[in-house]
């Protein structure tokens, strides 16, 4: 009887295994990567430890940013761009499988993108295009190229200010936000480098540089060297100054988006392109300005950058990680003086000593992240607004930047 039961169990087990194999098509990748039963070694570099921690929290890459169902969104693009650099450095296939899992889930056979709407003209939706460029180059799958072209078509139809600046979203008329530079320009520049030539490429590069020129023209504060979060050309928004159109404060992560946009776009702009020298100038101004508001004791930055002594303000993880990355990459790429590498190291040390907690299984957490902030009728850009937005641990806008910083400092 016992032998019969054992045989029955074995048959059932083989049947289940056979069914699973039938579901999985030939050559199909296992895109769900489960690290939950593994210990994350402290001997690994911080970049790999954080990526493994993200994979532990979000076993499938569409789950990044705490999604409970697949969604085309920008935080996935940020973390997976960081993951591709970890994969390029380590060659570990589980990292590539994790990256591939997102576009594999989100891109339909015809190249349409699940949950994406071209009509919304939302710059945020271009960020994950960077991942599509990467996996298309690796796989040659036509659906990825079609999706890339769909996202690129948004740039041609994006509403613009009178001087050619992209509106952040169709439903945010006449507004440029610092966030938008990071969401759109690296994808736009990478696409141009890969697929455009001659006068078409020159016009695209000039258009990209113009976005930075306009932000500098309208959002730059000459007294501090910092940039305001948003600018409304119409000056009609509740948060917009009636004379200048700018929002009232310097938000840490908005400045972080802008810094990362600069160092990432510079990877693709040709050396002889008119205006590249201006981008380098903007980056140097940026570096000087953020060092002036860096917390001397911890090396971190406050949620509202220039008001660290005000009650309620706090040392914020996502902006601090973004600044450290911008400075480290700027030095490594030869655009910033060496002295800023020490600033980046101090910031990264401040993050690991003050904002990182480690679980028994080695999973690391990045704490004190602002979950989200923006500008709208009920988001007035005031000091009180920024400091009272939700805080959470492991926001991907911070973990992604943390991985990128670690990789730059490893150099």
CSV table of C-alpha atoms in Angstrom, one decimal:
chain,number,residue,atom,x,y,z
A,1,UNK,CA,0.0,0.0,0.0
A,2,UNK,CA,2.8,2.4,0.9
A,3,UNK,CA,4.6,1.6,-2.4
A,4,UNK,CA,1.3,2.3,-4.3
A,5,UNK,CA,1.0,5.7,-2.5
A,6,UNK,CA,4.6,6.6,-3.3
A,7,UNK,CA,4.1,5.7,-6.9
A,8,UNK,CA,0.9,7.8,-7.0
A,9,UNK,CA,2.7,10.8,-5.5
A,10,UNK,CA,5.6,10.5,-8.1
A,11,UNK,CA,3.1,10.3,-11.0
A,12,UNK,CA,1.3,13.4,-9.7
A,13,UNK,CA,4.5,15.3,-9.3
A,14,UNK,CA,5.7,14.4,-12.8
A,15,UNK,CA,2.3,15.4,-14.1
A,16,UNK,CA,2.5,18.9,-12.5
A,17,UNK,CA,6.0,19.3,-13.8
A,18,UNK,CA,4.9,18.3,-17.3
A,19,UNK,CA,2.0,20.9,-17.2
A,20,UNK,CA,4.4,23.6,-16.1
A,21,UNK,CA,6.7,22.8,-19.0
A,22,UNK,CA,3.9,22.9,-21.5
A,23,UNK,CA,2.8,26.4,-20.2
A,24,UNK,CA,6.4,27.6,-20.7
A,25,UNK,CA,7.0,28.0,-24.5
A,26,UNK,CA,10.3,26.9,-26.0
A,27,UNK,CA,13.0,29.4,-25.4
A,28,UNK,CA,10.8,31.6,-23.1
A,29,UNK,CA,12.6,33.2,-20.2
A,30,UNK,CA,11.7,32.8,-16.6
A,31,UNK,CA,11.0,36.4,-15.8
A,32,UNK,CA,9.9,36.0,-12.2
A,33,UNK,CA,13.0,36.0,-10.1
A,34,UNK,CA,12.6,34.8,-6.6
A,35,UNK,CA,15.3,35.6,-4.1
A,36,UNK,CA,13.2,35.4,-1.0
A,37,UNK,CA,14.8,32.2,0.2
A,38,UNK,CA,18.3,33.4,-0.2
A,39,UNK,CA,20.6,35.3,2.1
A,40,UNK,CA,22.0,38.5,0.5
A,41,UNK,CA,25.7,38.5,1.4
A,42,UNK,CA,27.2,41.6,2.9
A,43,UNK,CA,30.4,40.7,0.9
A,44,UNK,CA,28.6,41.9,-2.3
A,45,UNK,CA,28.9,45.5,-3.5
A,46,UNK,CA,26.1,47.9,-2.4
A,47,UNK,CA,24.8,48.0,-5.9
A,48,UNK,CA,24.2,44.3,-6.1
A,49,UNK,CA,22.8,44.1,-2.6
A,50,UNK,CA,20.2,46.7,-3.3
A,51,UNK,CA,19.2,45.1,-6.6
A,52,UNK,CA,18.8,41.7,-4.9
A,53,UNK,CA,16.8,43.4,-2.2
A,54,UNK,CA,14.5,45.0,-4.8
A,55,UNK,CA,14.1,41.6,-6.5
A,56,UNK,CA,13.2,40.2,-3.1
A,57,UNK,CA,10.6,42.8,-2.5
A,58,UNK,CA,9.3,42.7,-6.1
A,59,UNK,CA,9.8,39.2,-7.5
A,60,UNK,CA,8.6,40.4,-10.9
A,61,UNK,CA,9.9,43.7,-12.3
A,62,UNK,CA,6.4,45.1,-13.1
A,63,UNK,CA,5.8,45.1,-9.4
A,64,UNK,CA,8.4,47.8,-8.8
A,65,UNK,CA,6.9,50.9,-7.1
A,66,UNK,CA,4.5,48.6,-5.2
A,67,UNK,CA,2.2,47.9,-8.2
A,68,UNK,CA,-0.3,45.1,-7.7
A,69,UNK,CA,-0.9,44.7,-11.4
A,70,UNK,CA,1.2,45.5,-14.5
A,71,UNK,CA,1.6,49.2,-15.3
A,72,UNK,CA,3.7,51.2,-17.7
A,73,UNK,CA,5.5,53.7,-15.4
A,74,UNK,CA,8.7,55.6,-14.9
A,75,UNK,CA,10.1,54.1,-11.6
A,76,UNK,CA,10.4,50.7,-13.4
A,77,UNK,CA,12.6,52.3,-16.0
A,78,UNK,CA,14.8,53.9,-13.4
A,79,UNK,CA,15.5,50.8,-11.4
A,80,UNK,CA,15.9,48.6,-14.5
A,81,UNK,CA,18.3,51.0,-16.1
A,82,UNK,CA,20.3,50.6,-12.9
A,83,UNK,CA,19.9,46.8,-13.1
A,84,UNK,CA,21.2,46.7,-16.6
A,85,UNK,CA,24.4,48.3,-15.4
A,86,UNK,CA,24.7,45.7,-12.7
A,87,UNK,CA,24.2,43.0,-15.3
A,88,UNK,CA,26.8,44.5,-17.6
A,89,UNK,CA,29.2,44.5,-14.7
A,90,UNK,CA,28.5,41.0,-13.3
A,91,UNK,CA,27.1,39.1,-16.2
A,92,UNK,CA,24.6,37.3,-14.0
A,93,UNK,CA,21.7,36.2,-16.1
A,94,UNK,CA,19.2,36.5,-13.3
A,95,UNK,CA,19.6,40.3,-13.6
A,96,UNK,CA,19.0,40.3,-17.3
A,97,UNK,CA,16.0,38.0,-16.9
A,98,UNK,CA,14.6,40.5,-14.4
A,99,UNK,CA,15.1,43.4,-16.8
A,100,UNK,CA,13.6,41.5,-19.7
A,101,UNK,CA,10.5,40.6,-17.6
A,102,UNK,CA,9.2,44.1,-17.7
A,103,UNK,CA,9.0,44.7,-21.4
A,104,UNK,CA,8.1,41.1,-22.0
A,105,UNK,CA,5.0,41.6,-19.8
A,106,UNK,CA,4.1,45.1,-21.0
A,107,UNK,CA,4.6,45.0,-24.7
A,108,UNK,CA,2.0,43.3,-26.9
A,109,UNK,CA,2.9,41.3,-30.0
A,110,UNK,CA,2.0,44.3,-32.2
A,111,UNK,CA,4.2,46.7,-30.2
A,112,UNK,CA,1.4,48.4,-28.3
A,113,UNK,CA,2.1,49.1,-24.6
A,114,UNK,CA,-0.3,47.9,-21.9
A,115,UNK,CA,-1.8,50.8,-19.9
A,116,UNK,CA,0.1,53.4,-22.0
A,117,UNK,CA,-2.0,56.2,-23.7
A,118,UNK,CA,-0.3,58.4,-26.3
A,119,UNK,CA,-3.2,60.8,-26.1
A,120,UNK,CA,-2.3,61.8,-22.5
A,121,UNK,CA,1.1,63.2,-23.7
A,122,UNK,CA,2.7,62.4,-20.4
A,123,UNK,CA,6.5,62.8,-20.4
A,124,UNK,CA,6.8,60.3,-17.5
A,125,UNK,CA,5.9,57.5,-19.8
A,126,UNK,CA,9.0,57.9,-21.9
A,127,UNK,CA,11.4,56.9,-19.1
A,128,UNK,CA,10.9,53.1,-19.5
A,129,UNK,CA,11.7,53.6,-23.2
A,130,UNK,CA,15.3,53.3,-22.1
A,131,UNK,CA,14.7,49.7,-21.2
A,132,UNK,CA,13.1,49.0,-24.6
A,133,UNK,CA,16.1,50.3,-26.3
A,134,UNK,CA,18.3,48.0,-24.3
A,135,UNK,CA,16.3,44.8,-24.7
A,136,UNK,CA,15.6,45.4,-28.4
A,137,UNK,CA,19.4,45.6,-29.0
A,138,UNK,CA,19.8,42.3,-27.1
A,139,UNK,CA,16.9,40.4,-28.7
A,140,UNK,CA,15.9,42.0,-32.0
A,141,UNK,CA,12.3,41.4,-31.2
A,142,UNK,CA,10.2,43.5,-33.6
A,143,UNK,CA,7.5,44.2,-31.0
A,144,UNK,CA,10.1,46.1,-28.9
A,145,UNK,CA,11.1,48.2,-31.9
A,146,UNK,CA,7.5,49.0,-32.6
A,147,UNK,CA,7.0,50.1,-29.0
A,148,UNK,CA,10.1,52.3,-29.2
A,149,UNK,CA,8.7,54.0,-32.3
A,150,UNK,CA,5.4,54.5,-30.5
A,151,UNK,CA,7.1,56.3,-27.6
A,152,UNK,CA,9.3,58.3,-30.0
A,153,UNK,CA,6.1,59.5,-31.8
A,154,UNK,CA,5.0,61.1,-28.6
A,155,UNK,CA,7.9,63.6,-28.8
A,156,UNK,CA,6.6,64.8,-32.2
A,157,UNK,CA,3.2,65.5,-30.9
A,158,UNK,CA,4.0,66.6,-27.3
A,159,UNK,CA,2.4,70.1,-26.6
A,160,UNK,CA,5.0,72.8,-26.2
A,161,UNK,CA,5.4,76.2,-24.7
A,162,UNK,CA,5.8,79.2,-27.0
A,163,UNK,CA,9.6,78.6,-27.0
A,164,UNK,CA,9.5,74.9,-27.7
A,165,UNK,CA,9.6,73.5,-24.2
A,166,UNK,CA,7.7,70.3,-23.6
A,167,UNK,CA,4.6,70.5,-21.4
A,168,UNK,CA,5.0,68.0,-18.6
A,169,UNK,CA,1.6,66.5,-19.4
A,170,UNK,CA,-1.3,67.4,-21.6
A,171,UNK,CA,-3.4,68.0,-18.5
A,172,UNK,CA,-0.7,70.3,-17.1
A,173,UNK,CA,-0.9,73.0,-19.8
A,174,UNK,CA,2.0,75.5,-20.3
A,175,UNK,CA,4.1,73.8,-17.5
A,176,UNK,CA,7.7,72.6,-17.6
A,177,UNK,CA,8.9,70.6,-14.6
A,178,UNK,CA,12.4,69.6,-13.7
A,179,UNK,CA,11.1,66.0,-13.5
A,180,UNK,CA,10.4,66.1,-17.3
A,181,UNK,CA,14.0,66.5,-18.3
A,182,UNK,CA,14.9,63.2,-16.8
A,183,UNK,CA,11.8,61.4,-18.0
A,184,UNK,CA,12.1,62.4,-21.7
A,185,UNK,CA,15.6,63.7,-22.7
A,186,UNK,CA,17.8,60.6,-22.1
A,187,UNK,CA,15.4,58.4,-24.1
A,188,UNK,CA,15.1,61.1,-26.8
A,189,UNK,CA,18.9,61.4,-26.9
A,190,UNK,CA,19.6,57.7,-26.9
A,191,UNK,CA,17.1,57.2,-29.7
A,192,UNK,CA,18.6,59.9,-31.7
A,193,UNK,CA,22.1,58.5,-31.4
A,194,UNK,CA,20.9,55.0,-32.5
A,195,UNK,CA,18.4,55.7,-35.2
A,196,UNK,CA,18.9,59.3,-36.6
A,197,UNK,CA,21.5,60.8,-38.9
A,198,UNK,CA,22.5,64.0,-40.5
A,199,UNK,CA,20.2,67.0,-40.2
A,200,UNK,CA,17.5,65.0,-38.5
A,201,UNK,CA,19.9,64.1,-35.7
A,202,UNK,CA,21.2,67.7,-35.4
A,203,UNK,CA,17.7,69.1,-35.1
A,204,UNK,CA,16.9,66.5,-32.4
A,205,UNK,CA,20.0,67.2,-30.4
A,206,UNK,CA,19.3,71.0,-30.6
A,207,UNK,CA,15.8,70.3,-29.4
A,208,UNK,CA,17.0,68.3,-26.4
A,209,UNK,CA,19.5,71.0,-25.5
A,210,UNK,CA,16.8,73.6,-25.8
A,211,UNK,CA,14.8,71.9,-23.1
A,212,UNK,CA,17.7,72.5,-20.6
A,213,UNK,CA,18.2,76.0,-21.9
A,214,UNK,CA,14.5,76.9,-21.2
A,215,UNK,CA,14.6,75.4,-17.7
A,216,UNK,CA,17.7,77.3,-16.9
A,217,UNK,CA,16.1,80.5,-18.3
A,218,UNK,CA,12.9,80.2,-16.4
A,219,UNK,CA,13.5,78.1,-13.3
A,220,UNK,CA,17.1,79.0,-12.3
A,221,UNK,CA,17.5,81.2,-9.2
A,222,UNK,CA,20.5,83.4,-9.5
A,223,UNK,CA,20.8,83.9,-5.7
A,224,UNK,CA,21.2,80.3,-4.8
A,225,UNK,CA,22.0,78.6,-8.1
A,226,UNK,CA,19.1,76.2,-7.4
A,227,UNK,CA,16.2,75.6,-9.7
A,228,UNK,CA,12.5,75.8,-8.8
A,229,UNK,CA,10.4,72.6,-9.2
A,230,UNK,CA,8.1,74.0,-11.9
A,231,UNK,CA,7.5,76.9,-14.3
A,232,UNK,CA,4.1,77.9,-15.7
A,233,UNK,CA,4.3,80.0,-18.8
A,234,UNK,CA,0.7,81.1,-18.4
A,235,UNK,CA,1.3,82.1,-14.8
A,236,UNK,CA,-2.3,80.9,-14.1
A,237,UNK,CA,-1.6,77.9,-11.8
A,238,UNK,CA,-2.3,78.4,-8.0
A,239,UNK,CA,1.4,77.6,-7.3
A,240,UNK,CA,2.9,79.9,-9.9
A,241,UNK,CA,4.4,83.3,-9.1
A,242,UNK,CA,2.4,85.9,-10.9
A,243,UNK,CA,5.5,87.6,-12.2
A,244,UNK,CA,7.9,84.8,-12.9
A,245,UNK,CA,5.6,81.7,-13.2
A,246,UNK,CA,7.8,79.6,-11.0
A,247,UNK,CA,6.7,77.4,-8.1
A,248,UNK,CA,7.7,78.7,-4.6
A,249,UNK,CA,10.3,76.2,-3.4
A,250,UNK,CA,13.4,74.1,-4.2
A,251,UNK,CA,12.3,70.4,-3.9
A,252,UNK,CA,15.1,68.0,-3.4
A,253,UNK,CA,14.0,65.3,-5.8
A,254,UNK,CA,13.1,67.7,-8.5
A,255,UNK,CA,16.7,69.0,-8.5
A,256,UNK,CA,17.8,65.3,-8.4
A,257,UNK,CA,15.8,64.6,-11.5
A,258,UNK,CA,17.5,67.5,-13.2
A,259,UNK,CA,21.0,66.6,-12.2
A,260,UNK,CA,20.6,63.0,-13.4
A,261,UNK,CA,19.1,64.2,-16.7
A,262,UNK,CA,22.2,66.3,-17.3
A,263,UNK,CA,24.8,63.6,-16.7
A,264,UNK,CA,22.8,60.9,-18.6
A,265,UNK,CA,22.0,63.1,-21.6
A,266,UNK,CA,25.7,64.0,-21.9
A,267,UNK,CA,26.4,60.3,-22.7
A,268,UNK,CA,24.7,60.8,-26.1
A,269,UNK,CA,25.3,64.4,-27.2
A,270,UNK,CA,28.2,64.5,-29.8
A,271,UNK,CA,31.3,66.3,-28.8
A,272,UNK,CA,30.9,68.8,-31.7
A,273,UNK,CA,27.2,69.5,-31.1
A,274,UNK,CA,26.5,73.2,-30.6
A,275,UNK,CA,25.2,73.8,-27.0
A,276,UNK,CA,26.9,70.8,-25.4
A,277,UNK,CA,29.2,73.2,-23.6
A,278,UNK,CA,26.2,74.9,-22.1
A,279,UNK,CA,25.0,71.6,-20.6
A,280,UNK,CA,28.4,71.1,-19.0
A,281,UNK,CA,28.2,74.7,-17.6
A,282,UNK,CA,24.7,73.9,-16.2
A,283,UNK,CA,26.1,70.8,-14.5
A,284,UNK,CA,28.9,72.7,-12.9
A,285,UNK,CA,26.5,75.4,-11.6
A,286,UNK,CA,24.3,72.6,-10.3
A,287,UNK,CA,27.1,70.9,-8.4
A,288,UNK,CA,28.2,74.2,-6.8
A,289,UNK,CA,24.6,75.0,-5.7
A,290,UNK,CA,23.8,71.6,-4.1
A,291,UNK,CA,27.1,71.5,-2.2
A,292,UNK,CA,26.1,74.8,-0.7
A,293,UNK,CA,23.0,73.3,0.8
A,294,UNK,CA,24.4,69.9,1.8
A,295,UNK,CA,24.1,69.0,5.5
A,296,UNK,CA,27.6,69.3,6.8
A,297,UNK,CA,27.2,66.7,9.5
A,298,UNK,CA,25.6,63.8,7.5
A,299,UNK,CA,26.4,64.7,3.9
A,300,UNK,CA,22.7,64.4,3.1
A,301,UNK,CA,20.2,66.9,1.7
A,302,UNK,CA,16.9,68.1,3.1
A,303,UNK,CA,13.5,67.6,1.5
A,304,UNK,CA,13.2,71.4,0.9
A,305,UNK,CA,16.8,72.1,0.1
A,306,UNK,CA,17.5,75.5,1.4
A,307,UNK,CA,15.5,75.3,4.6
A,308,UNK,CA,17.1,72.7,6.7
A,309,UNK,CA,16.7,74.6,9.9
A,310,UNK,CA,12.9,74.7,9.7
A,311,UNK,CA,10.8,72.5,11.8
A,312,UNK,CA,9.4,69.5,10.0
A,313,UNK,CA,12.1,69.4,7.3
A,314,UNK,CA,14.0,66.1,7.0
A,315,UNK,CA,17.0,64.5,5.4
A,316,UNK,CA,15.5,62.8,2.4
A,317,UNK,CA,16.8,59.6,0.7
A,318,UNK,CA,15.8,59.9,-3.0
A,319,UNK,CA,17.2,63.4,-3.6
A,320,UNK,CA,20.4,62.6,-1.6
A,321,UNK,CA,20.9,59.4,-3.7
A,322,UNK,CA,20.3,61.4,-6.9
A,323,UNK,CA,22.8,64.1,-6.0
A,324,UNK,CA,25.5,61.6,-5.1
A,325,UNK,CA,25.0,59.9,-8.5
A,326,UNK,CA,25.1,63.1,-10.4
A,327,UNK,CA,28.3,64.3,-8.8
A,328,UNK,CA,30.1,60.9,-9.0
A,329,UNK,CA,29.1,60.4,-12.7
A,330,UNK,CA,29.9,64.0,-13.5
A,331,UNK,CA,33.5,63.5,-12.2
A,332,UNK,CA,33.9,60.0,-13.7
A,333,UNK,CA,32.9,61.3,-17.1
A,334,UNK,CA,35.2,64.3,-16.9
A,335,UNK,CA,32.6,67.1,-16.7
A,336,UNK,CA,33.1,68.0,-13.0
A,337,UNK,CA,36.3,68.7,-11.0
A,338,UNK,CA,37.7,65.9,-8.9
A,339,UNK,CA,36.7,67.6,-5.6
A,340,UNK,CA,33.1,66.6,-6.2
A,341,UNK,CA,33.9,62.9,-5.9
A,342,UNK,CA,34.7,63.5,-2.3
A,343,UNK,CA,31.3,65.2,-1.9
A,344,UNK,CA,29.6,62.2,-3.5
A,345,UNK,CA,31.5,59.7,-1.2
A,346,UNK,CA,30.5,61.7,1.8
A,347,UNK,CA,26.8,61.7,0.7
A,348,UNK,CA,26.9,57.9,0.0
A,349,UNK,CA,28.5,57.3,3.4
A,350,UNK,CA,25.7,59.4,5.0
A,351,UNK,CA,23.1,57.4,3.2
A,352,UNK,CA,24.5,54.0,4.3
A,353,UNK,CA,25.1,55.2,7.9
A,354,UNK,CA,21.8,57.1,8.4
A,355,UNK,CA,19.2,55.9,6.0
A,356,UNK,CA,19.9,52.2,5.4
A,357,UNK,CA,18.6,49.3,7.6
A,358,UNK,CA,19.5,45.7,7.1
A,359,UNK,CA,17.3,42.7,7.8
A,360,UNK,CA,18.4,39.3,9.1
A,361,UNK,CA,18.4,37.8,5.6
A,362,UNK,CA,20.6,40.6,4.3
A,363,UNK,CA,17.9,42.5,2.6
A,364,UNK,CA,18.6,46.2,2.8
A,365,UNK,CA,16.1,49.0,3.1
A,366,UNK,CA,16.4,52.6,2.1
A,367,UNK,CA,14.4,54.8,4.5
A,368,UNK,CA,13.0,58.3,4.6
A,369,UNK,CA,12.0,58.5,1.0
A,370,UNK,CA,9.4,61.0,-0.1
A,371,UNK,CA,6.8,58.8,-1.9
A,372,UNK,CA,5.5,61.4,-4.4
A,373,UNK,CA,5.2,65.1,-4.9
A,374,UNK,CA,3.9,67.3,-7.7
A,375,UNK,CA,2.3,70.6,-8.6
A,376,UNK,CA,-1.5,71.0,-9.2
A,377,UNK,CA,-4.6,72.7,-7.8
A,378,UNK,CA,-4.3,70.9,-4.5
A,379,UNK,CA,-0.5,70.7,-4.5
A,380,UNK,CA,0.7,74.2,-4.0
A,381,UNK,CA,4.5,73.7,-3.8
A,382,UNK,CA,4.6,75.3,-0.3
A,383,UNK,CA,7.1,74.2,2.4
A,384,UNK,CA,4.3,72.6,4.3
A,385,UNK,CA,3.1,70.7,1.3
A,386,UNK,CA,6.5,69.1,0.6
A,387,UNK,CA,7.3,68.1,4.2
A,388,UNK,CA,3.8,66.6,4.7
A,389,UNK,CA,3.8,64.3,1.6
A,390,UNK,CA,4.0,60.6,2.5
A,391,UNK,CA,7.3,59.1,3.5
A,392,UNK,CA,8.0,55.5,2.9
A,393,UNK,CA,10.9,53.0,2.7
A,394,UNK,CA,12.3,51.6,-0.5
A,395,UNK,CA,10.8,54.0,-2.9
A,396,UNK,CA,12.2,52.9,-6.3
A,397,UNK,CA,13.1,56.5,-7.2
A,398,UNK,CA,15.6,56.2,-4.3
A,399,UNK,CA,16.7,52.6,-4.7
A,400,UNK,CA,17.4,53.0,-8.4
A,401,UNK,CA,19.5,56.1,-7.8
A,402,UNK,CA,21.3,54.3,-4.9
A,403,UNK,CA,22.3,51.5,-7.2
A,404,UNK,CA,23.6,53.9,-9.8
A,405,UNK,CA,25.6,55.8,-7.2
A,406,UNK,CA,27.2,52.7,-5.9
A,407,UNK,CA,28.2,51.7,-9.4
A,408,UNK,CA,29.8,55.1,-10.1
A,409,UNK,CA,31.7,55.1,-6.8
A,410,UNK,CA,32.9,51.5,-7.5
A,411,UNK,CA,34.8,53.0,-10.5
